[in-house]
Amino acid sequence: MIYERIKPLIFKMDPESAHSLVEYSLRSLNVVFPGALSFLAHRFIVQDESLRQNLLGLCFDNPVGLAGGFDKNATMIRPLSALGFGFLEFGTFTPKAQEGNEKPRVFRLVKQESIQNAMGFNNKGAKEIRSNLVKIYPFVLPLGANIGKNKNSENALEDYFILLREFKDLCDYFIINISSPNTKNLRSLQNHTFLNDLLSEAKKITQKPILIKIAPDLDISLAIDLCQKAIENGASGFVIANTSTDYSLLDNGRTFGGISGKLIQEKNGKFFKELAKELFSHTILISCGGIDSGKEAYERIKNGANLIQIFTALIYKGPALVRNINQELLTLLREDGFMHISEAVGVNIK
């Protein structure tokens, strides 16, 4: 209710300024109001054994995670954990700090509850992000490091290797982002040669699980083949999928950046299910893109998702969304006669 009152004021600001305000507010919350995070945790965290899973050698108290892009510089991990997430990702970040693409580069599509962004991996760089993490890691929730290459890097592989080396003791798993549409030629790295070279060396650097984040605009057969080969080369799982460049979904004439939110719900849901039919039971699958309710999360889970992630829906529906999804999942599980979420995972495709 509180968020619905203040959302019109937040939406009067440009998206990046609004995000900075939210970041500052979350970081300052416990300083200004001692005990505020405990209050939020009591209100938003859903504790139920039916939702707890052990995956990737980690304990996930519930299946709802925060996707990469929200907390680029690992500055909001403590306050975000109080909102009831089962796991968090920070990044995407790069070895060197970079400004990202020119502004304006983020646009709200309010009627469609969606976002169009062309951020370009803007972040403070590995050194500053590392200094933020050493203060809190190890953490109470599984933390994923979402890593990318610098815009002007001439050696993409080395960028990923640098980050794997520097953060292997400061996260619980890695997400290799080679699917953002906002860094030139990044999506071209979605090929067997690059992933083979990356994963072969990565296994020498760290024993932490490595997941690959892929684009929903790939041809299905090519995506399946890419994922299967990546599993053979040591990938622990996949985040399916990133933002979309299917501009036919838009009516604003802007043909740049990536689309997230409600507009890609159907597209990403279908893309995920097709890949899950081939990959389910062989690897860990995280579904992302357009998830905005317990009903949609449950459908992805029944279609093979071990975990799900949200981002854009959090902007439109507010901090209670995580709690609401988890509560709705519990209701839906019981209605279908399931005692535990693992019984529902992949039930539609088994």
Coordinates of N, CA and C in Angstrom, one line a residue, residues 127-332:
K127 N 37.4 -3.2 -8.6 CA 38.1 -2.7 -7.4 C 37.1 -2.3 -6.3
E128 N 36.2 -1.4 -6.8 CA 35.2 -0.8 -5.8 C 34.2 -1.9 -5.4
I129 N 33.8 -2.7 -6.3 CA 32.8 -3.7 -6.0 C 33.4 -4.7 -5.0
R130 N 34.6 -5.1 -5.3 CA 35.3 -6.0 -4.3 C 35.3 -5.4 -2.9
S131 N 35.6 -4.1 -2.8 CA 35.6 -3.5 -1.5 C 34.3 -3.5 -0.8
N132 N 33.2 -3.5 -1.6 CA 31.9 -3.6 -1.0 C 31.6 -5.0 -0.5
L133 N 32.1 -6.0 -1.2 CA 31.8 -7.4 -0.9 C 32.6 -7.9 0.3
V134 N 33.8 -7.4 0.4 CA 34.6 -8.0 1.5 C 34.0 -7.6 2.9
K135 N 33.1 -6.6 2.9 CA 32.5 -6.2 4.2 C 31.3 -7.1 4.6
I136 N 30.8 -7.9 3.6 CA 29.6 -8.6 3.9 C 29.7 -10.1 3.6
Y137 N 30.7 -10.5 2.8 CA 30.7 -11.9 2.4 C 31.6 -12.8 3.3
P138 N 31.2 -14.0 3.7 CA 30.0 -14.7 3.3 C 28.7 -14.2 3.8
F139 N 27.7 -14.4 3.0 CA 26.4 -13.8 3.3 C 25.3 -14.8 3.6
V140 N 24.2 -14.4 4.2 CA 23.2 -15.3 4.6 C 22.4 -15.9 3.5
L141 N 22.4 -15.3 2.3 CA 21.8 -15.8 1.1 C 22.8 -16.1 0.1
P142 N 22.5 -17.0 -0.9 CA 23.4 -17.3 -2.0 C 23.6 -16.0 -2.8
L143 N 24.8 -15.6 -3.1 CA 25.1 -14.4 -3.9 C 25.7 -14.8 -5.2
G144 N 25.2 -14.3 -6.3 CA 25.7 -14.6 -7.7 C 26.4 -13.3 -8.2
A145 N 27.6 -13.5 -8.8 CA 28.4 -12.5 -9.4 C 28.1 -12.5 -10.9
N146 N 27.4 -11.5 -11.4 CA 27.1 -11.4 -12.8 C 28.1 -10.6 -13.5
I147 N 28.9 -11.3 -14.4 CA 30.1 -10.6 -14.9 C 30.1 -10.5 -16.4
G148 N 30.7 -9.4 -16.9 CA 30.7 -9.1 -18.3 C 32.1 -8.5 -18.7
K149 N 32.2 -8.2 -20.0 CA 33.4 -7.6 -20.6 C 33.3 -6.1 -20.7
N150 N 34.4 -5.4 -20.6 CA 34.5 -4.0 -20.8 C 34.1 -3.7 -22.3
K151 N 33.5 -2.6 -22.5 CA 33.0 -2.2 -23.8 C 34.2 -2.2 -24.9
N152 N 35.3 -1.6 -24.5 CA 36.4 -1.5 -25.5 C 37.5 -2.5 -25.3
S153 N 37.2 -3.6 -24.6 CA 38.2 -4.6 -24.4 C 38.5 -5.3 -25.7
E154 N 39.8 -5.6 -25.9 CA 40.2 -6.4 -27.1 C 40.4 -7.9 -26.8
N155 N 40.2 -8.2 -25.5 CA 40.3 -9.6 -25.1 C 39.2 -10.0 -24.1
A156 N 38.0 -10.3 -24.7 CA 36.9 -10.6 -23.9 C 37.1 -11.8 -22.9
L157 N 37.8 -12.8 -23.3 CA 38.1 -13.9 -22.5 C 38.8 -13.5 -21.2
E158 N 39.9 -12.7 -21.4 CA 40.7 -12.2 -20.3 C 39.9 -11.4 -19.3
D159 N 38.9 -10.6 -19.8 CA 38.1 -9.9 -18.9 C 37.3 -10.8 -17.9
Y160 N 36.7 -11.9 -18.5 CA 36.0 -12.8 -17.7 C 37.0 -13.6 -16.7
F161 N 38.2 -13.9 -17.2 CA 39.1 -14.6 -16.3 C 39.5 -13.7 -15.2
I162 N 39.8 -12.4 -15.4 CA 40.1 -11.5 -14.4 C 39.1 -11.5 -13.3
L163 N 37.8 -11.4 -13.7 CA 36.7 -11.4 -12.7 C 36.5 -12.7 -12.0
L164 N 36.7 -13.8 -12.7 CA 36.6 -15.1 -12.0 C 37.7 -15.2 -10.9
R165 N 38.9 -14.8 -11.2 CA 40.0 -14.8 -10.3 C 39.8 -13.9 -9.1
E166 N 39.3 -12.7 -9.3 CA 39.2 -11.7 -8.3 C 38.0 -12.0 -7.4
F167 N 37.0 -12.7 -7.9 CA 35.7 -12.8 -7.1 C 35.4 -14.2 -6.7
K168 N 36.3 -15.1 -7.0 CA 36.0 -16.6 -6.7 C 35.8 -16.8 -5.2
D169 N 36.3 -15.9 -4.3 CA 36.1 -16.1 -2.9 C 35.2 -15.0 -2.3
L170 N 34.4 -14.4 -3.2 CA 33.5 -13.3 -2.8 C 32.1 -13.5 -3.3
C171 N 31.8 -14.7 -3.8 CA 30.4 -15.0 -4.3 C 30.2 -16.5 -4.2
D172 N 29.0 -16.9 -4.4 CA 28.6 -18.4 -4.3 C 28.5 -19.0 -5.7
Y173 N 28.3 -18.2 -6.7 CA 28.3 -18.7 -8.1 C 28.5 -17.6 -9.0
F174 N 28.8 -17.9 -10.3 CA 29.0 -16.8 -11.3 C 28.0 -17.0 -12.4
I175 N 27.6 -15.8 -13.0 CA 26.8 -15.8 -14.2 C 27.6 -15.1 -15.3
I176 N 27.8 -15.8 -16.3 CA 28.5 -15.3 -17.5 C 27.5 -14.6 -18.4
N177 N 27.6 -13.3 -18.4 CA 26.6 -12.5 -19.2 C 27.3 -12.3 -20.6
I178 N 26.8 -13.0 -21.6 CA 27.2 -12.8 -23.0 C 26.0 -12.6 -23.8
S179 N 24.9 -12.1 -23.2 CA 23.7 -12.0 -23.9 C 23.0 -10.6 -23.8
S180 N 23.7 -9.6 -23.2 CA 23.1 -8.3 -23.2 C 23.2 -7.7 -24.6
P181 N 22.2 -7.0 -25.0 CA 22.2 -6.4 -26.4 C 22.9 -5.0 -26.4
N182 N 23.3 -4.6 -25.2 CA 23.8 -3.2 -25.0 C 25.3 -3.0 -25.1
T183 N 26.0 -4.0 -25.2 CA 27.5 -4.0 -25.4 C 27.8 -4.5 -26.8
K184 N 28.4 -3.7 -27.7 CA 28.6 -4.1 -29.1 C 29.3 -5.4 -29.2
N185 N 28.7 -6.3 -30.0 CA 29.3 -7.6 -30.3 C 29.3 -8.6 -29.2
L186 N 28.7 -8.3 -28.0 CA 28.7 -9.2 -26.9 C 27.9 -10.5 -27.3
R187 N 26.7 -10.3 -27.9 CA 25.9 -11.5 -28.2 C 26.6 -12.4 -29.2
S188 N 27.6 -11.9 -29.9 CA 28.4 -12.8 -30.8 C 29.2 -13.8 -30.1
L189 N 29.4 -13.6 -28.8 CA 30.2 -14.5 -27.9 C 29.3 -15.7 -27.6
Q190 N 28.1 -15.8 -28.0 CA 27.2 -16.9 -27.7 C 27.5 -18.0 -28.8
N191 N 28.7 -18.5 -28.7 CA 29.1 -19.6 -29.7 C 30.0 -20.6 -29.0
H192 N 30.1 -21.8 -29.6 CA 30.8 -22.9 -29.0 C 32.2 -22.6 -28.7
T193 N 32.9 -22.0 -29.6 CA 34.4 -21.8 -29.4 C 34.6 -20.9 -28.2
F194 N 33.9 -19.8 -28.1 CA 34.1 -18.9 -27.0 C 33.8 -19.6 -25.6
L195 N 32.6 -20.2 -25.6 CA 32.2 -20.9 -24.3 C 33.1 -22.0 -23.9
N196 N 33.6 -22.8 -24.9 CA 34.5 -23.9 -24.6 C 35.8 -23.3 -24.0
D197 N 36.4 -22.3 -24.6 CA 37.6 -21.7 -24.1 C 37.4 -21.1 -22.8
L198 N 36.3 -20.4 -22.6 CA 36.0 -19.8 -21.3 C 35.8 -20.8 -20.2
L199 N 35.0 -21.8 -20.4 CA 34.7 -22.8 -19.4 C 35.9 -23.7 -19.1
S200 N 36.7 -24.0 -20.1 CA 37.9 -24.8 -19.9 C 38.9 -24.1 -18.9
E201 N 39.1 -22.8 -19.1 CA 40.0 -22.1 -18.2 C 39.3 -21.8 -16.9
A202 N 38.0 -21.5 -16.9 CA 37.3 -21.2 -15.7 C 37.4 -22.3 -14.6
K203 N 37.3 -23.6 -15.1 CA 37.4 -24.7 -14.2 C 38.7 -24.8 -13.5
K204 N 39.8 -24.2 -14.1 CA 41.1 -24.2 -13.5 C 41.2 -23.1 -12.4
I205 N 40.3 -22.0 -12.6 CA 40.4 -20.9 -11.7 C 39.6 -21.1 -10.5
T206 N 38.4 -21.7 -10.6 CA 37.4 -21.7 -9.5 C 36.6 -23.0 -9.6
Q207 N 36.2 -23.4 -8.4 CA 35.3 -24.6 -8.3 C 33.8 -24.1 -8.1
K208 N 33.6 -22.8 -8.0 CA 32.3 -22.2 -7.9 C 31.4 -22.5 -9.1
P209 N 30.2 -22.8 -9.0 CA 29.3 -23.0 -10.1 C 29.3 -21.9 -11.1
I210 N 29.3 -22.2 -12.4 CA 29.3 -21.2 -13.4 C 28.0 -21.4 -14.3
L211 N 27.2 -20.3 -14.3 CA 26.0 -20.4 -15.1 C 26.1 -19.4 -16.3
I212 N 25.4 -19.7 -17.4 CA 25.5 -18.9 -18.6 C 24.1 -18.2 -18.8
K213 N 24.1 -16.9 -19.0 CA 22.9 -16.2 -19.3 C 22.8 -16.0 -20.8
I214 N 21.7 -16.4 -21.3 CA 21.5 -16.4 -22.8 C 20.4 -15.5 -23.2
A215 N 20.4 -15.1 -24.5 CA 19.4 -14.2 -25.0 C 18.1 -15.0 -25.5
P216 N 16.9 -14.4 -25.4 CA 15.7 -15.1 -25.8 C 15.5 -14.9 -27.3
D217 N 16.4 -14.3 -28.0 CA 16.2 -14.0 -29.4 C 17.0 -15.0 -30.3
L218 N 17.7 -16.0 -29.6 CA 18.4 -17.0 -30.4 C 17.4 -18.0 -31.0
D219 N 17.8 -18.5 -32.1 CA 17.0 -19.6 -32.7 C 17.0 -20.8 -31.7
I220 N 15.8 -21.4 -31.5 CA 15.7 -22.4 -30.5 C 16.7 -23.6 -30.6
S221 N 16.8 -24.1 -31.8 CA 17.7 -25.2 -32.0 C 19.2 -24.8 -31.8
L222 N 19.5 -23.6 -32.1 CA 20.9 -23.2 -31.9 C 21.1 -23.0 -30.4
A223 N 20.1 -22.4 -29.7 CA 20.2 -22.2 -28.2 C 20.3 -23.6 -27.5
I224 N 19.6 -24.6 -27.9 CA 19.6 -25.9 -27.3 C 21.0 -26.5 -27.5
D225 N 21.5 -26.4 -28.7 CA 22.8 -27.0 -29.0 C 23.9 -26.2 -28.2
L226 N 23.8 -24.9 -28.1 CA 24.8 -24.1 -27.4 C 24.8 -24.6 -25.9
C227 N 23.6 -24.7 -25.3 CA 23.5 -25.1 -23.9 C 24.0 -26.5 -23.7
Q228 N 23.7 -27.4 -24.6 CA 24.1 -28.8 -24.4 C 25.7 -28.9 -24.5
K229 N 26.3 -28.2 -25.4 CA 27.7 -28.2 -25.5 C 28.4 -27.5 -24.2
A230 N 27.7 -26.5 -23.7 CA 28.2 -25.8 -22.5 C 28.2 -26.7 -21.3
I231 N 27.1 -27.6 -21.2 CA 27.0 -28.5 -20.1 C 28.2 -29.5 -20.2
E232 N 28.5 -30.0 -21.4 CA 29.6 -30.9 -21.6 C 30.9 -30.3 -21.2
N233 N 31.0 -29.0 -21.4 CA 32.2 -28.3 -21.1 C 32.3 -27.7 -19.6
G234 N 31.3 -28.1 -18.8 CA 31.3 -27.7 -17.4 C 30.4 -26.7 -16.9
A235 N 29.5 -26.1 -17.7 CA 28.5 -25.2 -17.2 C 27.6 -25.8 -16.2
S236 N 27.3 -25.1 -15.1 CA 26.5 -25.7 -14.0 C 25.0 -25.4 -14.2
G237 N 24.7 -24.4 -15.1 CA 23.3 -24.1 -15.3 C 23.2 -22.9 -16.2
F238 N 21.9 -22.5 -16.4 CA 21.6 -21.4 -17.3 C 20.5 -20.4 -16.8
V239 N 20.7 -19.2 -17.1 CA 19.7 -18.2 -16.8 C 19.0 -17.9 -18.1
I240 N 17.7 -18.2 -18.2 CA 17.0 -18.2 -19.5 C 15.7 -17.3 -19.2
A241 N 15.8 -16.0 -19.7 CA 16.7 -15.4 -20.6 C 16.9 -14.0 -20.2
N242 N 17.8 -13.3 -21.0 CA 18.0 -11.9 -20.9 C 16.9 -11.1 -21.5
T243 N 17.2 -9.8 -21.6 CA 16.2 -8.9 -22.3 C 16.1 -9.2 -23.8
S244 N 15.0 -8.8 -24.4 CA 14.8 -9.1 -25.8 C 15.0 -7.9 -26.7
T245 N 15.4 -8.2 -28.0 CA 15.5 -7.2 -29.0 C 14.4 -7.4 -30.0
D246 N 13.3 -8.0 -29.7 CA 12.2 -8.2 -30.6 C 11.4 -6.9 -30.6
Y247 N 11.8 -5.9 -31.4 CA 11.1 -4.6 -31.4 C 9.7 -4.6 -32.0
S248 N 9.3 -5.7 -32.5 CA 8.0 -5.8 -33.0 C 7.0 -5.8 -31.8
L249 N 7.5 -6.0 -30.6 CA 6.6 -5.9 -29.4 C 6.3 -4.5 -29.1
L250 N 7.0 -3.5 -29.6 CA 6.9 -2.1 -29.2 C 6.1 -1.3 -30.2
D251 N 5.5 -0.2 -29.8 CA 4.8 0.7 -30.6 C 5.4 2.1 -30.5
N252 N 6.7 2.2 -30.0 CA 7.3 3.5 -29.8 C 8.3 3.9 -30.8
G253 N 8.6 3.0 -31.8 CA 9.6 3.3 -32.8 C 11.0 3.3 -32.4
R254 N 11.3 2.9 -31.1 CA 12.7 2.8 -30.7 C 13.2 1.4 -31.0
T255 N 14.3 1.3 -31.8 CA 14.8 0.0 -32.1 C 16.3 -0.1 -31.6
F256 N 16.4 0.0 -30.3 CA 17.7 -0.1 -29.7 C 17.4 -0.7 -28.2
G257 N 18.5 -1.2 -27.6 CA 18.4 -1.7 -26.3 C 17.7 -3.0 -26.1
G258 N 17.4 -3.3 -24.9 CA 16.7 -4.5 -24.6 C 15.4 -4.3 -23.9
I259 N 14.4 -5.1 -24.2 CA 13.0 -5.0 -23.6 C 12.9 -6.0 -22.4
S260 N 12.4 -5.5 -21.3 CA 12.1 -6.4 -20.2 C 10.7 -6.1 -19.6
G261 N 10.2 -7.1 -18.8 CA 8.9 -6.9 -18.2 C 7.8 -7.6 -18.9
K262 N 6.6 -7.1 -18.7 CA 5.4 -7.8 -19.2 C 5.4 -8.1 -20.7
L263 N 6.0 -7.2 -21.4 CA 6.0 -7.4 -22.9 C 6.7 -8.6 -23.3
I264 N 7.6 -9.1 -22.6 CA 8.4 -10.3 -23.0 C 8.0 -11.6 -22.2
Q265 N 6.9 -11.4 -21.4 CA 6.5 -12.6 -20.6 C 6.2 -13.8 -21.4
E266 N 5.4 -13.6 -22.5 CA 5.0 -14.8 -23.3 C 6.2 -15.3 -24.1
K267 N 7.0 -14.4 -24.7 CA 8.1 -14.8 -25.5 C 9.1 -15.5 -24.6
N268 N 9.5 -15.0 -23.5 CA 10.5 -15.7 -22.7 C 10.0 -17.0 -22.1
G269 N 8.7 -17.0 -21.7 CA 8.1 -18.2 -21.2 C 8.1 -19.3 -22.2
K270 N 7.8 -19.0 -23.5 CA 7.8 -20.1 -24.5 C 9.3 -20.5 -24.8
F271 N 10.2 -19.5 -24.9 CA 11.6 -19.8 -25.1 C 12.1 -20.7 -24.0
F272 N 11.8 -20.4 -22.8 CA 12.3 -21.2 -21.6 C 11.8 -22.6 -21.7
K273 N 10.5 -22.8 -22.0 CA 9.9 -24.1 -22.0 C 10.5 -25.0 -23.1
E274 N 10.8 -24.4 -24.3 CA 11.4 -25.2 -25.3 C 12.8 -25.7 -25.0
L275 N 13.5 -24.8 -24.3 CA 14.9 -25.2 -23.9 C 14.8 -26.2 -22.8
A276 N 13.9 -26.0 -21.9 CA 13.8 -26.9 -20.7 C 13.4 -28.3 -21.1
K277 N 12.6 -28.5 -22.2 CA 12.3 -29.8 -22.7 C 13.5 -30.6 -22.9
E278 N 14.6 -30.0 -23.4 CA 15.8 -30.7 -23.7 C 16.8 -30.7 -22.6
L279 N 16.8 -29.7 -21.7 CA 17.8 -29.5 -20.7 C 17.4 -30.0 -19.4
F280 N 16.1 -30.1 -19.1 CA 15.6 -30.4 -17.8 C 16.2 -31.8 -17.3
S281 N 16.6 -31.8 -16.1 CA 17.2 -32.9 -15.4 C 18.7 -33.0 -15.7
H282 N 19.2 -32.3 -16.6 CA 20.6 -32.3 -17.0 C 21.4 -31.2 -16.3
T283 N 20.7 -30.2 -15.9 CA 21.4 -29.0 -15.4 C 20.4 -28.1 -14.5
I284 N 20.9 -27.1 -13.9 CA 20.1 -26.2 -13.2 C 19.5 -25.1 -14.1
L285 N 18.2 -24.8 -14.0 CA 17.6 -23.8 -14.9 C 17.0 -22.7 -14.1
I286 N 17.3 -21.5 -14.4 CA 16.7 -20.3 -13.8 C 15.9 -19.6 -14.9
S287 N 14.7 -19.4 -14.6 CA 13.8 -18.7 -15.6 C 13.7 -17.2 -15.2
C288 N 13.8 -16.4 -16.2 CA 13.8 -14.9 -16.0 C 13.1 -14.2 -17.2
G289 N 12.5 -13.1 -17.0 CA 11.9 -12.3 -18.0 C 10.4 -12.3 -18.0
G290 N 9.8 -11.2 -17.5 CA 8.4 -11.1 -17.5 C 7.6 -11.8 -16.3
I291 N 8.4 -12.3 -15.3 CA 7.7 -12.9 -14.2 C 7.2 -11.9 -13.2
D292 N 5.9 -11.8 -13.0 CA 5.4 -10.7 -12.1 C 4.3 -11.2 -11.1
S293 N 4.2 -12.5 -11.0 CA 3.2 -13.1 -10.0 C 3.6 -14.5 -9.6
G294 N 3.0 -15.0 -8.6 CA 3.2 -16.4 -8.2 C 2.7 -17.3 -9.3
K295 N 1.6 -16.9 -9.9 CA 1.0 -17.8 -11.0 C 2.0 -17.9 -12.1
E296 N 2.7 -16.8 -12.6 CA 3.6 -16.9 -13.7 C 4.9 -17.7 -13.2
A297 N 5.3 -17.4 -12.0 CA 6.5 -18.1 -11.4 C 6.2 -19.6 -11.4
Y298 N 5.0 -20.0 -11.0 CA 4.6 -21.4 -10.8 C 4.6 -22.1 -12.2
E299 N 4.1 -21.4 -13.2 CA 4.1 -21.9 -14.6 C 5.6 -22.2 -15.0
R300 N 6.5 -21.3 -14.8 CA 7.9 -21.5 -15.2 C 8.5 -22.7 -14.4
I301 N 8.1 -22.8 -13.1 CA 8.6 -23.9 -12.3 C 8.1 -25.2 -12.9
K302 N 6.8 -25.3 -13.2 CA 6.2 -26.5 -13.7 C 6.8 -26.9 -15.1
N303 N 7.3 -25.8 -15.8 CA 7.9 -26.0 -17.1 C 9.4 -26.3 -17.0
G304 N 9.9 -26.5 -15.7 CA 11.3 -26.9 -15.6 C 12.3 -26.0 -14.8
A305 N 11.8 -24.9 -14.4 CA 12.7 -24.0 -13.6 C 12.9 -24.4 -12.2
N306 N 14.2 -24.5 -11.8 CA 14.5 -24.8 -10.4 C 14.3 -23.5 -9.6
L307 N 14.6 -22.4 -10.2 CA 14.6 -21.1 -9.6 C 14.0 -20.1 -10.6
I308 N 13.6 -18.9 -10.1 CA 13.1 -17.8 -11.0 C 13.7 -16.5 -10.5
Q309 N 13.8 -15.5 -11.4 CA 14.3 -14.2 -11.1 C 13.3 -13.1 -11.5
I310 N 13.3 -12.0 -10.8 CA 12.5 -10.9 -11.1 C 13.4 -9.6 -11.1
F311 N 12.9 -8.6 -11.8 CA 13.6 -7.3 -11.8 C 12.5 -6.2 -12.2
T312 N 12.1 -6.2 -13.4 CA 11.2 -5.1 -13.9 C 9.9 -5.1 -13.1
A313 N 9.3 -6.2 -12.8 CA 8.1 -6.3 -12.0 C 8.2 -5.7 -10.6
L314 N 9.4 -5.7 -10.1 CA 9.7 -5.1 -8.8 C 9.5 -3.6 -8.8
I315 N 9.8 -3.0 -10.0 CA 9.7 -1.6 -10.2 C 8.2 -1.2 -10.2
Y316 N 7.4 -2.0 -10.9 CA 6.0 -1.7 -11.0 C 5.1 -2.2 -9.9
K317 N 5.5 -3.2 -9.2 CA 4.6 -3.8 -8.2 C 5.2 -3.5 -6.8
G318 N 6.4 -3.2 -6.6 CA 6.9 -2.8 -5.3 C 7.5 -4.0 -4.5
P319 N 8.0 -3.6 -3.3 CA 8.8 -4.6 -2.5 C 8.0 -5.8 -2.0
A320 N 6.7 -5.7 -1.9 CA 5.9 -6.8 -1.5 C 5.8 -7.9 -2.5
L321 N 6.3 -7.7 -3.7 CA 6.1 -8.7 -4.7 C 6.8 -10.0 -4.4
V322 N 8.0 -10.0 -3.8 CA 8.7 -11.2 -3.4 C 7.8 -12.0 -2.5
R323 N 7.3 -11.4 -1.4 CA 6.5 -12.1 -0.4 C 5.2 -12.7 -1.1
N324 N 4.6 -11.8 -2.0 CA 3.4 -12.3 -2.6 C 3.6 -13.5 -3.5
I325 N 4.7 -13.5 -4.3 CA 5.0 -14.6 -5.1 C 5.2 -15.9 -4.3
N326 N 6.0 -15.8 -3.2 CA 6.2 -17.0 -2.4 C 4.9 -17.5 -1.7
Q327 N 4.1 -16.5 -1.2 CA 2.8 -17.0 -0.6 C 1.9 -17.6 -1.6
E328 N 1.9 -17.1 -2.8 CA 1.0 -17.6 -3.9 C 1.6 -19.0 -4.3
L329 N 2.9 -19.1 -4.4 CA 3.5 -20.4 -4.7 C 3.1 -21.5 -3.7
L330 N 3.1 -21.2 -2.4 CA 2.6 -22.1 -1.4 C 1.2 -22.5 -1.6
T331 N 0.3 -21.6 -1.9 CA -1.1 -21.9 -2.2 C -1.2 -22.8 -3.4
L332 N -0.5 -22.5 -4.5 CA -0.6 -23.3 -5.7 C -0.1 -24.7 -5.5

